Each structure stands twice: as C-alpha cells, then as structure tokens.
PDB file of C-alpha atoms in Angstrom:
ATOM      1  CA  MET O   1     -56.652 -28.008 -48.466  1.00  0.00           C
ATOM      2  CA  ASN O   2     -58.788 -25.430 -48.246  1.00  0.00           C
ATOM      3  CA  THR O   3     -61.044 -27.683 -45.750  1.00  0.00           C
ATOM      4  CA  LEU O   4     -58.644 -28.267 -43.514  1.00  0.00           C
ATOM      5  CA  LEU O   5     -57.721 -24.364 -43.738  1.00  0.00           C
ATOM      6  CA  LEU O   6     -61.395 -22.929 -43.310  1.00  0.00           C
ATOM      7  CA  ALA O   7     -61.320 -25.244 -40.061  1.00  0.00           C
ATOM      8  CA  ALA O   8     -58.506 -24.217 -38.438  1.00  0.00           C
ATOM      9  CA  ASP O   9     -60.150 -20.548 -39.448  1.00  0.00           C
ATOM     10  CA  GLU O  10     -63.135 -21.700 -37.779  1.00  0.00           C
ATOM     11  CA  GLY O  11     -61.422 -23.274 -34.823  1.00  0.00           C
ATOM     12  CA  GLU O  12     -62.302 -22.236 -31.325  1.00  0.00           C
ATOM     13  CA  GLY O  13     -58.771 -20.466 -31.276  1.00  0.00           C
ATOM     14  CA  GLY O  14     -57.976 -20.665 -34.644  1.00  0.00           C
ATOM     15  CA  PHE O  15     -55.291 -22.103 -36.842  1.00  0.00           C
ATOM     16  CA  HIS O  16     -51.583 -19.268 -35.883  1.00  0.00           C
ATOM     17  CA  ALA O  17     -48.928 -19.894 -38.687  1.00  0.00           C
ATOM     18  CA  PRO O  18     -45.974 -18.817 -38.324  1.00  0.00           C
ATOM     19  CA  THR O  19     -44.184 -15.840 -39.666  1.00  0.00           C
ATOM     20  CA  ILE O  20     -41.179 -12.931 -39.959  1.00  0.00           C
ATOM     21  CA  ALA O  21     -42.669 -11.645 -36.683  1.00  0.00           C
ATOM     22  CA  ASP O  22     -41.839 -14.686 -34.894  1.00  0.00           C
ATOM     23  CA  PHE O  23     -38.272 -13.601 -35.593  1.00  0.00           C
ATOM     24  CA  PHE O  24     -38.301 -10.330 -33.204  1.00  0.00           C
ATOM     25  CA  PRO O  25     -40.336 -10.176 -30.645  1.00  0.00           C
ATOM     26  CA  ASP O  26     -41.306  -7.596 -28.570  1.00  0.00           C
ATOM     27  CA  ALA O  27     -38.671  -5.475 -27.068  1.00  0.00           C
ATOM     28  CA  ILE O  28     -38.535  -6.571 -22.919  1.00  0.00           C
ATOM     29  CA  LEU O  29     -36.893  -2.894 -22.060  1.00  0.00           C
ATOM     30  CA  PHE O  30     -34.805  -0.498 -23.814  1.00  0.00           C
ATOM     31  CA  GLU O  31     -37.711  -0.323 -26.482  1.00  0.00           C
ATOM     32  CA  GLY O  32     -36.000   1.565 -29.770  1.00  0.00           C
ATOM     33  CA  THR O  33     -32.436   2.130 -28.570  1.00  0.00           C
ATOM     34  CA  VAL O  34     -29.298   0.463 -29.613  1.00  0.00           C
ATOM     35  CA  PHE O  35     -29.568  -1.455 -25.813  1.00  0.00           C
ATOM     36  CA  GLN O  36     -32.788  -3.436 -26.888  1.00  0.00           C
ATOM     37  CA  ILE O  37     -33.155  -6.189 -24.832  1.00  0.00           C
ATOM     38  CA  ASP O  38     -35.793  -8.831 -25.804  1.00  0.00           C
ATOM     39  CA  ARG O  39     -36.237 -12.328 -26.382  1.00  0.00           C
ATOM     40  CA  HIS O  40     -33.787 -12.379 -29.143  1.00  0.00           C
ATOM     41  CA  TRP O  41     -31.210 -11.328 -26.662  1.00  0.00           C
ATOM     42  CA  ILE O  42     -31.978 -13.214 -23.399  1.00  0.00           C
ATOM     43  CA  ILE O  43     -31.686 -16.172 -24.975  1.00  0.00           C
ATOM     44  CA  ARG O  44     -28.441 -15.432 -26.451  1.00  0.00           C
ATOM     45  CA  ILE O  45     -27.127 -14.482 -22.851  1.00  0.00           C
ATOM     46  CA  VAL O  46     -28.465 -18.319 -22.074  1.00  0.00           C
ATOM     47  CA  ALA O  47     -26.965 -19.783 -24.467  1.00  0.00           C
ATOM     48  CA  THR O  48     -23.468 -18.308 -24.082  1.00  0.00           C
ATOM     49  CA  ILE O  49     -23.292 -18.772 -20.100  1.00  0.00           C
ATOM     50  CA  ALA O  50     -24.008 -22.607 -21.321  1.00  0.00           C
ATOM     51  CA  LEU O  51     -21.684 -23.054 -23.074  1.00  0.00           C
ATOM     52  CA  LEU O  52     -19.153 -21.728 -21.267  1.00  0.00           C
ATOM     53  CA  THR O  53     -20.048 -23.513 -18.669  1.00  0.00           C
ATOM     54  CA  VAL O  54     -19.523 -26.453 -20.561  1.00  0.00           C
ATOM     55  CA  PHE O  55     -15.685 -25.772 -21.190  1.00  0.00           C
ATOM     56  CA  ILE O  56     -14.802 -24.255 -17.693  1.00  0.00           C
ATOM     57  CA  VAL O  57     -16.534 -27.433 -15.721  1.00  0.00           C
ATOM     58  CA  ALA O  58     -15.332 -30.091 -18.631  1.00  0.00           C
ATOM     59  CA  ALA O  59     -11.297 -28.041 -18.526  1.00  0.00           C
ATOM     60  CA  ARG O  60     -11.509 -28.413 -14.012  1.00  0.00           C
ATOM     61  CA  ARG O  61     -12.770 -31.975 -13.831  1.00  0.00           C
ATOM     62  CA  ALA O  62     -10.325 -33.019 -16.720  1.00  0.00           C
ATOM     63  CA  ARG O  63      -8.909 -36.720 -15.825  1.00  0.00           C
ATOM     64  CA  LEU O  64      -6.403 -38.810 -18.089  1.00  0.00           C
ATOM     65  CA  VAL O  65      -9.029 -41.365 -18.642  1.00  0.00           C
ATOM     66  CA  PRO O  66     -12.095 -38.989 -20.220  1.00  0.00           C
ATOM     67  CA  GLY O  67     -15.151 -39.610 -18.538  1.00  0.00           C
ATOM     68  CA  ARG O  68     -17.991 -40.038 -20.891  1.00  0.00           C
ATOM     69  CA  PHE O  69     -19.105 -35.349 -20.992  1.00  0.00           C
ATOM     70  CA  GLN O  70     -14.751 -34.922 -20.888  1.00  0.00           C
ATOM     71  CA  ALA O  71     -15.044 -37.826 -24.018  1.00  0.00           C
ATOM     72  CA  GLY O  72     -18.218 -36.133 -25.230  1.00  0.00           C
ATOM     73  CA  VAL O  73     -16.485 -32.146 -25.068  1.00  0.00           C
ATOM     74  CA  GLU O  74     -13.293 -34.180 -26.470  1.00  0.00           C
ATOM     75  CA  PHE O  75     -14.508 -34.874 -29.107  1.00  0.00           C
ATOM     76  CA  LEU O  76     -16.334 -31.793 -30.726  1.00  0.00           C
ATOM     77  CA  LEU O  77     -12.320 -30.299 -29.855  1.00  0.00           C
ATOM     78  CA  ASP O  78     -10.720 -33.051 -32.144  1.00  0.00           C
ATOM     79  CA  PHE O  79     -13.306 -32.975 -34.761  1.00  0.00           C
ATOM     80  CA  VAL O  80     -13.079 -29.132 -35.531  1.00  0.00           C
ATOM     81  CA  ARG O  81      -8.831 -29.724 -35.269  1.00  0.00           C
ATOM     82  CA  VAL O  82      -9.140 -32.806 -37.391  1.00  0.00           C
ATOM     83  CA  GLN O  83     -11.602 -32.828 -39.906  1.00  0.00           C
ATOM     84  CA  ILE O  84     -10.925 -29.536 -40.258  1.00  0.00           C
ATOM     85  CA  ALA O  85      -8.256 -26.896 -39.227  1.00  0.00           C
ATOM     86  CA  GLU O  86      -5.617 -29.772 -40.258  1.00  0.00           C
ATOM     87  CA  GLU O  87      -8.634 -30.878 -43.454  1.00  0.00           C
ATOM     88  CA  VAL O  88      -8.224 -28.151 -45.480  1.00  0.00           C
ATOM     89  CA  LEU O  89      -5.571 -25.931 -43.689  1.00  0.00           C
ATOM     90  CA  GLY O  90      -2.292 -28.919 -42.761  1.00  0.00           C
ATOM     91  CA  LYS O  91      -0.845 -28.995 -39.617  1.00  0.00           C
ATOM     92  CA  ALA O  92       1.327 -26.164 -40.164  1.00  0.00           C
ATOM     93  CA  ASN O  93      -1.266 -23.839 -40.068  1.00  0.00           C
ATOM     94  CA  ALA O  94      -3.541 -25.654 -38.411  1.00  0.00           C
ATOM     95  CA  ARG O  95      -2.754 -24.359 -34.677  1.00  0.00           C
ATOM     96  CA  ARG O  96      -2.454 -21.652 -35.498  1.00  0.00           C
ATOM     97  CA  PHE O  97      -6.211 -20.527 -36.746  1.00  0.00           C
ATOM     98  CA  LEU O  98      -7.422 -23.514 -33.759  1.00  0.00           C
ATOM     99  CA  PRO O  99      -8.940 -21.256 -31.419  1.00  0.00           C
ATOM    100  CA  MET O 100     -10.746 -19.071 -34.033  1.00  0.00           C
ATOM    101  CA  LEU O 101     -12.348 -21.940 -35.996  1.00  0.00           C
ATOM    102  CA  THR O 102     -13.098 -24.116 -32.704  1.00  0.00           C
ATOM    103  CA  THR O 103     -14.752 -21.073 -31.757  1.00  0.00           C
ATOM    104  CA  ILE O 104     -16.879 -20.146 -34.056  1.00  0.00           C
ATOM    105  CA  PHE O 105     -18.464 -24.224 -34.889  1.00  0.00           C
ATOM    106  CA  LEU O 106     -19.002 -24.090 -30.999  1.00  0.00           C
ATOM    107  CA  THR O 107     -20.251 -20.115 -31.455  1.00  0.00           C
ATOM    108  CA  ILE O 108     -22.853 -21.806 -34.343  1.00  0.00           C
ATOM    109  CA  LEU O 109     -23.936 -24.880 -33.400  1.00  0.00           C
ATOM    110  CA  ALA O 110     -25.054 -23.863 -29.355  1.00  0.00           C
ATOM    111  CA  PHE O 111     -26.787 -20.878 -31.098  1.00  0.00           C
ATOM    112  CA  ASN O 112     -28.414 -23.201 -33.566  1.00  0.00           C
ATOM    113  CA  LEU O 113     -29.423 -25.808 -30.619  1.00  0.00           C
ATOM    114  CA  THR O 114     -31.527 -23.451 -28.985  1.00  0.00           C
ATOM    115  CA  GLY O 115     -33.714 -23.723 -31.863  1.00  0.00           C
ATOM    116  CA  ILE O 116     -34.481 -26.754 -30.755  1.00  0.00           C
ATOM    117  CA  ILE O 117     -34.654 -26.274 -26.612  1.00  0.00           C
ATOM    118  CA  PRO O 118     -37.126 -26.122 -25.356  1.00  0.00           C
ATOM    119  CA  GLY O 119     -38.421 -23.120 -23.759  1.00  0.00           C
ATOM    120  CA  LEU O 120     -36.594 -21.483 -25.430  1.00  0.00           C
ATOM    121  CA  ASN O 121     -36.858 -22.684 -29.176  1.00  0.00           C
ATOM    122  CA  LEU O 122     -35.795 -20.355 -31.136  1.00  0.00           C
ATOM    123  CA  ALA O 123     -32.693 -20.402 -33.011  1.00  0.00           C
ATOM    124  CA  VAL O 124     -30.034 -17.492 -32.352  1.00  0.00           C
ATOM    125  CA  THR O 125     -28.670 -17.810 -35.630  1.00  0.00           C
ATOM    126  CA  SER O 126     -32.065 -17.300 -37.331  1.00  0.00           C
ATOM    127  CA  ARG O 127     -31.454 -13.343 -37.594  1.00  0.00           C
ATOM    128  CA  ILE O 128     -28.820 -11.722 -39.623  1.00  0.00           C
ATOM    129  CA  GLY O 129     -26.932 -10.024 -36.362  1.00  0.00           C
ATOM    130  CA  VAL O 130     -24.529 -13.149 -35.501  1.00  0.00           C
ATOM    131  CA  PRO O 131     -24.293 -14.247 -38.591  1.00  0.00           C
ATOM    132  CA  LEU O 132     -23.033 -11.319 -39.864  1.00  0.00           C
ATOM    133  CA  LEU O 133     -20.885 -10.557 -36.914  1.00  0.00           C
ATOM    134  CA  LEU O 134     -19.254 -14.410 -37.235  1.00  0.00           C
ATOM    135  CA  ALA O 135     -18.903 -13.761 -41.050  1.00  0.00           C
ATOM    136  CA  LEU O 136     -17.377  -9.888 -40.847  1.00  0.00           C
ATOM    137  CA  TRP O 137     -15.008 -12.270 -38.236  1.00  0.00           C
ATOM    138  CA  VAL O 138     -13.649 -14.208 -41.831  1.00  0.00           C
ATOM    139  CA  PHE O 139     -13.898 -11.717 -44.169  1.00  0.00           C
ATOM    140  CA  VAL O 140     -10.919  -9.663 -41.951  1.00  0.00           C
ATOM    141  CA  THR O 141      -9.023 -12.944 -41.471  1.00  0.00           C
ATOM    142  CA  TYR O 142      -9.045 -13.823 -44.185  1.00  0.00           C
ATOM    143  CA  TRP O 143      -8.411 -10.264 -45.627  1.00  0.00           C
ATOM    144  CA  ALA O 144      -5.472  -9.592 -43.286  1.00  0.00           C
ATOM    145  CA  VAL O 145      -3.842 -12.949 -43.711  1.00  0.00           C
ATOM    146  CA  GLY O 146      -3.596 -13.116 -47.375  1.00  0.00           C
ATOM    147  CA  ILE O 147      -2.044  -9.151 -47.083  1.00  0.00           C
ATOM    148  CA  LYS O 148       0.372  -9.930 -44.593  1.00  0.00           C
ATOM    149  CA  LYS O 149       1.909 -13.267 -46.290  1.00  0.00           C
ATOM    150  CA  HIS O 150       1.887 -11.302 -50.123  1.00  0.00           C
ATOM    151  CA  GLY O 151       1.321  -7.211 -49.579  1.00  0.00           C
ATOM    152  CA  LEU O 152      -1.483  -5.530 -50.604  1.00  0.00           C
ATOM    153  CA  GLY O 153      -0.455  -6.040 -54.571  1.00  0.00           C
ATOM    154  CA  GLY O 154       0.289  -9.651 -54.266  1.00  0.00           C
ATOM    155  CA  TYR O 155      -3.180 -10.214 -52.300  1.00  0.00           C
ATOM    156  CA  LEU O 156      -5.017  -8.814 -55.090  1.00  0.00           C
ATOM    157  CA  LYS O 157      -2.719 -10.178 -58.324  1.00  0.00           C
ATOM    158  CA  ASN O 158      -2.824 -14.011 -57.275  1.00  0.00           C
ATOM    159  CA  ASN O 159      -6.896 -13.648 -56.142  1.00  0.00           C
ATOM    160  CA  LEU O 160      -8.020 -10.682 -59.470  1.00  0.00           C
ATOM    161  CA  PHE O 161      -6.027 -11.584 -62.024  1.00  0.00           C
ATOM    162  CA  PRO O 162      -5.238 -15.728 -61.367  1.00  0.00           C
ATOM    163  CA  PRO O 163      -3.060 -16.815 -64.012  1.00  0.00           C
ATOM    164  CA  GLY O 164      -2.903 -18.241 -67.283  1.00  0.00           C
ATOM    165  CA  VAL O 165      -6.352 -16.448 -68.599  1.00  0.00           C
ATOM    166  CA  PRO O 166      -5.755 -15.024 -71.476  1.00  0.00           C
ATOM    167  CA  TRP O 167      -6.188 -10.889 -70.833  1.00  0.00           C
ATOM    168  CA  PRO O 168      -8.881  -9.932 -72.592  1.00  0.00           C
ATOM    169  CA  ILE O 169     -11.386 -12.675 -70.143  1.00  0.00           C
ATOM    170  CA  TYR O 170      -9.843 -10.403 -66.931  1.00  0.00           C
ATOM    171  CA  PHE O 171     -12.311  -7.228 -68.054  1.00  0.00           C
ATOM    172  CA  ILE O 172     -14.479 -10.100 -66.923  1.00  0.00           C
ATOM    173  CA  LEU O 173     -13.897 -12.453 -64.658  1.00  0.00           C
ATOM    174  CA  THR O 174     -11.204 -10.159 -61.869  1.00  0.00           C
ATOM    175  CA  PRO O 175     -14.539  -7.326 -61.437  1.00  0.00           C
ATOM    176  CA  ILE O 176     -16.446 -10.945 -60.538  1.00  0.00           C
ATOM    177  CA  GLU O 177     -13.069 -12.025 -58.837  1.00  0.00           C
ATOM    178  CA  LEU O 178     -13.406  -8.818 -56.642  1.00  0.00           C
ATOM    179  CA  LEU O 179     -16.631  -9.744 -55.895  1.00  0.00           C
ATOM    180  CA  GLN O 180     -16.124 -12.085 -55.182  1.00  0.00           C
ATOM    181  CA  LEU O 181     -13.627 -11.064 -51.781  1.00  0.00           C
ATOM    182  CA  LEU O 182     -15.658  -8.459 -50.419  1.00  0.00           C
ATOM    183  CA  VAL O 183     -19.579  -9.923 -50.949  1.00  0.00           C
ATOM    184  CA  ILE O 184     -19.660 -13.068 -52.011  1.00  0.00           C
ATOM    185  CA  ARG O 185     -17.695 -14.879 -49.619  1.00  0.00           C
ATOM    186  CA  PRO O 186     -19.252 -13.297 -46.627  1.00  0.00           C
ATOM    187  CA  GLY O 187     -22.603 -13.199 -48.153  1.00  0.00           C
ATOM    188  CA  SER O 188     -22.128 -17.367 -48.729  1.00  0.00           C
ATOM    189  CA  LEU O 189     -20.856 -17.526 -45.105  1.00  0.00           C
ATOM    190  CA  MET O 190     -23.821 -16.015 -43.518  1.00  0.00           C
ATOM    191  CA  VAL O 191     -27.285 -16.106 -45.953  1.00  0.00           C
ATOM    192  CA  ARG O 192     -26.665 -19.815 -45.472  1.00  0.00           C
ATOM    193  CA  LEU O 193     -27.321 -19.840 -41.349  1.00  0.00           C
ATOM    194  CA  VAL O 194     -29.865 -17.818 -41.705  1.00  0.00           C
ATOM    195  CA  ALA O 195     -31.685 -19.270 -44.126  1.00  0.00           C
ATOM    196  CA  ASN O 196     -31.291 -22.926 -42.934  1.00  0.00           C
ATOM    197  CA  MET O 197     -32.513 -21.412 -39.204  1.00  0.00           C
ATOM    198  CA  VAL O 198     -34.805 -19.894 -40.352  1.00  0.00           C
ATOM    199  CA  ALA O 199     -36.687 -22.185 -42.123  1.00  0.00           C
ATOM    200  CA  GLY O 200     -35.997 -25.009 -39.446  1.00  0.00           C
ATOM    201  CA  HIS O 201     -38.041 -23.233 -37.159  1.00  0.00           C
ATOM    202  CA  ILE O 202     -40.932 -21.976 -39.414  1.00  0.00           C
ATOM    203  CA  MET O 203     -41.014 -25.417 -40.248  1.00  0.00           C
ATOM    204  CA  LEU O 204     -41.303 -26.628 -36.512  1.00  0.00           C
ATOM    205  CA  VAL O 205     -43.879 -23.935 -35.087  1.00  0.00           C
ATOM    206  CA  LEU O 206     -46.285 -25.457 -37.795  1.00  0.00           C
ATOM    207  CA  CYS O 207     -45.811 -28.336 -37.521  1.00  0.00           C
ATOM    208  CA  PHE O 208     -46.498 -28.149 -33.710  1.00  0.00           C
ATOM    209  CA  ALA O 209     -49.405 -25.156 -33.776  1.00  0.00           C
ATOM    210  CA  ALA O 210     -51.016 -27.882 -35.941  1.00  0.00           C
ATOM    211  CA  THR O 211     -50.934 -30.704 -33.654  1.00  0.00           C
ATOM    212  CA  GLN O 212     -52.472 -28.187 -31.221  1.00  0.00           C
ATOM    213  CA  PHE O 213     -55.248 -27.063 -32.949  1.00  0.00           C
ATOM    214  CA  PHE O 214     -55.878 -30.412 -34.385  1.00  0.00           C
ATOM    215  CA  LEU O 215     -55.384 -32.196 -30.617  1.00  0.00           C
ATOM    216  CA  LEU O 216     -57.073 -29.362 -28.866  1.00  0.00           C
ATOM    217  CA  GLU O 217     -59.308 -27.145 -31.342  1.00  0.00           C
ATOM    218  CA  ALA O 218     -60.893 -29.336 -33.898  1.00  0.00           C
ATOM    219  CA  ASP O 219     -63.870 -31.325 -34.525  1.00  0.00           C
ATOM    220  CA  GLY O 220     -64.348 -35.004 -35.535  1.00  0.00           C
ATOM    221  CA  ALA O 221     -62.203 -36.690 -37.776  1.00  0.00           C
ATOM    222  CA  LEU O 222     -59.606 -34.027 -37.828  1.00  0.00           C
ATOM    223  CA  ARG O 223     -58.147 -34.669 -34.576  1.00  0.00           C
ATOM    224  CA  ALA O 224     -56.189 -37.606 -36.375  1.00  0.00           C
ATOM    225  CA  PHE O 225     -53.796 -35.424 -38.571  1.00  0.00           C
ATOM    226  CA  GLY O 226     -53.005 -34.439 -34.832  1.00  0.00           C
ATOM    227  CA  VAL O 227     -51.022 -37.693 -35.275  1.00  0.00           C
ATOM    228  CA  LEU O 228     -49.746 -36.980 -38.822  1.00  0.00           C
ATOM    229  CA  THR O 229     -48.314 -33.436 -37.387  1.00  0.00           C
ATOM    230  CA  LEU O 230     -46.707 -34.291 -34.597  1.00  0.00           C
ATOM    231  CA  GLY O 231     -45.331 -37.044 -36.286  1.00  0.00           C
ATOM    232  CA  GLY O 232     -43.396 -34.303 -38.493  1.00  0.00           C
ATOM    233  CA  GLY O 233     -42.743 -32.023 -35.270  1.00  0.00           C
ATOM    234  CA  ILE O 234     -40.612 -34.266 -33.822  1.00  0.00           C
ATOM    235  CA  PHE O 235     -39.315 -35.659 -37.453  1.00  0.00           C
ATOM    236  CA  MET O 236     -38.164 -31.603 -37.808  1.00  0.00           C
ATOM    237  CA  THR O 237     -36.582 -31.786 -34.479  1.00  0.00           C
ATOM    238  CA  LEU O 238     -34.399 -34.221 -35.333  1.00  0.00           C
ATOM    239  CA  PHE O 239     -33.919 -32.534 -38.215  1.00  0.00           C
ATOM    240  CA  GLU O 240     -32.341 -29.832 -36.948  1.00  0.00           C
ATOM    241  CA  LEU O 241     -30.528 -31.261 -34.368  1.00  0.00           C
ATOM    242  CA  LEU O 242     -29.001 -32.654 -37.787  1.00  0.00           C
ATOM    243  CA  VAL O 243     -28.551 -29.555 -39.656  1.00  0.00           C
ATOM    244  CA  ALA O 244     -27.881 -27.319 -36.557  1.00  0.00           C
ATOM    245  CA  PHE O 245     -24.781 -29.288 -36.543  1.00  0.00           C
ATOM    246  CA  LEU O 246     -24.281 -29.407 -40.741  1.00  0.00           C
ATOM    247  CA  GLN O 247     -24.487 -25.479 -40.610  1.00  0.00           C
ATOM    248  CA  ALA O 248     -21.632 -24.849 -37.890  1.00  0.00           C
ATOM    249  CA  TYR O 249     -19.332 -27.534 -39.360  1.00  0.00           C
ATOM    250  CA  ILE O 250     -19.943 -25.820 -42.945  1.00  0.00           C
ATOM    251  CA  PHE O 251     -19.242 -21.885 -42.108  1.00  0.00           C
ATOM    252  CA  ALA O 252     -15.584 -23.654 -39.612  1.00  0.00           C
ATOM    253  CA  LEU O 253     -15.782 -24.823 -42.824  1.00  0.00           C
ATOM    254  CA  LEU O 254     -15.840 -22.404 -45.516  1.00  0.00           C
ATOM    255  CA  ALA O 255     -13.988 -20.285 -42.994  1.00  0.00           C
ATOM    256  CA  ALA O 256     -11.467 -21.708 -43.497  1.00  0.00           C
ATOM    257  CA  VAL O 257     -11.592 -22.307 -46.622  1.00  0.00           C
ATOM    258  CA  TYR O 258     -11.509 -19.192 -47.793  1.00  0.00           C
ATOM    259  CA  ILE O 259      -8.068 -18.190 -45.499  1.00  0.00           C
ATOM    260  CA  ASN O 260      -6.336 -20.953 -46.973  1.00  0.00           C
ATOM    261  CA  MET O 261      -6.431 -19.845 -50.293  1.00  0.00           C
ATOM    262  CA  SER O 262      -5.682 -16.603 -49.475  1.00  0.00           C
ATOM    263  CA  LEU O 263      -2.614 -18.506 -47.931  1.00  0.00           C
ATOM    264  CA  GLU O 264      -1.557 -19.987 -51.229  1.00  0.00           C
ATOM    265  CA  GLU O 265       0.826 -18.826 -53.656  1.00  0.00           C
ATOM    266  CA  GLU O 266      -1.626 -18.779 -56.456  1.00  0.00           C
ATOM    267  CA  HIS O 267      -5.121 -19.608 -57.176  1.00  0.00           C
TER     268      HIS O 267
END
C-alpha cells in the first residue's frame, strides 16, 4: 500500500484523495453572507426543479391505463402509502400523514441521487442542513400530535413514565426517555442520513480519482490497478443507488414510527 501511495505522489498530477472540503465548495455568489450560493446550493435547486417537473408532467399526462413513466411514479407513491404510512400508522391515520411522509421520502431520494448523477456528483444530503430541517419537521410533528391527543401532561407522562416500572427506576429511565424525545430521535434521523451519504461520496471519489491516476498518470504495471478501481467505482455507484433508496425509506419509516408512538395510549 505504501508503494502505491508513493507512486501516486510521484505521478504527474499526483493522487488527490477526497477530503471533507469536497462538501464545502467555494462560494459562487454572496460569499460570507446568509445568501451565499455555492455548488451545493445549485445542486439542491436543480434536484428540486427536476423532482417537481417529474410529478407535474405525470399529473398532466395521467391516464386510466398508465404508461411506464406514470407507472413508475405511481409505484413510488404507492410504496410510501402502503409500505410506510399504512404499515406503521394504520389506514385510519395514514391518510393524515401521507403528504408529509411522501414529501420526506421523495425529497431525500432525489437529493441522495444527485451524488451519482454525472455533472452533479454530490448528494445534497451529505451536508447537515437538509437532514436537519427534515428531522426538525418530524420532531415538531410528533410533539404536536402527541400533545394534541393526550395534552402536554398526558404526553409527557406516557413517554417519561412508562407503566409497569418500579418507581425507583424512573430516576434513571425518565432522563433517558426525555433525551430520546428531545435529541436521540431527531439526531438519529439526520446523523444516519448524513453519515451514509458522506461515506458513499468519499468511496466514489476515491475509486474514480484512483482510476484517473492509474490509467492516465501512473507508469508501467501500475496502470493495471486502474481496471480494479474502475470496477470498484462502478460497483460503488450501483451500491449508492441502493443506499439512496434505502436511506429515504428508513428516514420516512422512522418518522412514521415516531409519530405513531406519539399517538399511542401507552408505550
């Protein structure tokens, strides 16, 4: 391994490993202000426009017998409705929260996929801003529905003082449960998403940067390693496609679970 790194350093351009700076590109406009525009911001806008365009076109061209495009869109919508909303919340509550869960799932999916789209190559969810906003949305929602159904006192009692527990245990259990409500639930949503997309981006960049170095800059037998890294890059791209869908599913599923926990009478 040391030999490969040494050879990389001695190449014409050298091998440049991915760093955390990849997720914080230089500002394009309004640097240093709250209105700063960078590549990350532009990718976010492009992904949002693309997502809205897909569903506007699907709605305007909707037919009783769907074509492939309409069937694909309907598959995504039905997946959220059946496999997430109805599966977790039941049909009675699913309709109420379906718009929220569908928005979360599709937004995360679209923003995750930007990481493997040529020309974009950076998942919007690899920076904390978007996951944080979505996690806060879930946080406010499960608190709001719980308080609306049980009242503030009843909601806190159900969550902080589970029945059937010896009262001395509450001194340990109640602070943990409060930490879950305030920090762990929303934190687990955003940290899981960000960590997966950061790791995926680094692996992709590592594979393709190594491929470029070995095929174009390395000498002799080292060029053969370019075939291996290219294969690794293709595999990681397909794997990231799976991860993009899986992370959107997990985020929306946990959002539904947390909301359902707030609606339950007892935990």
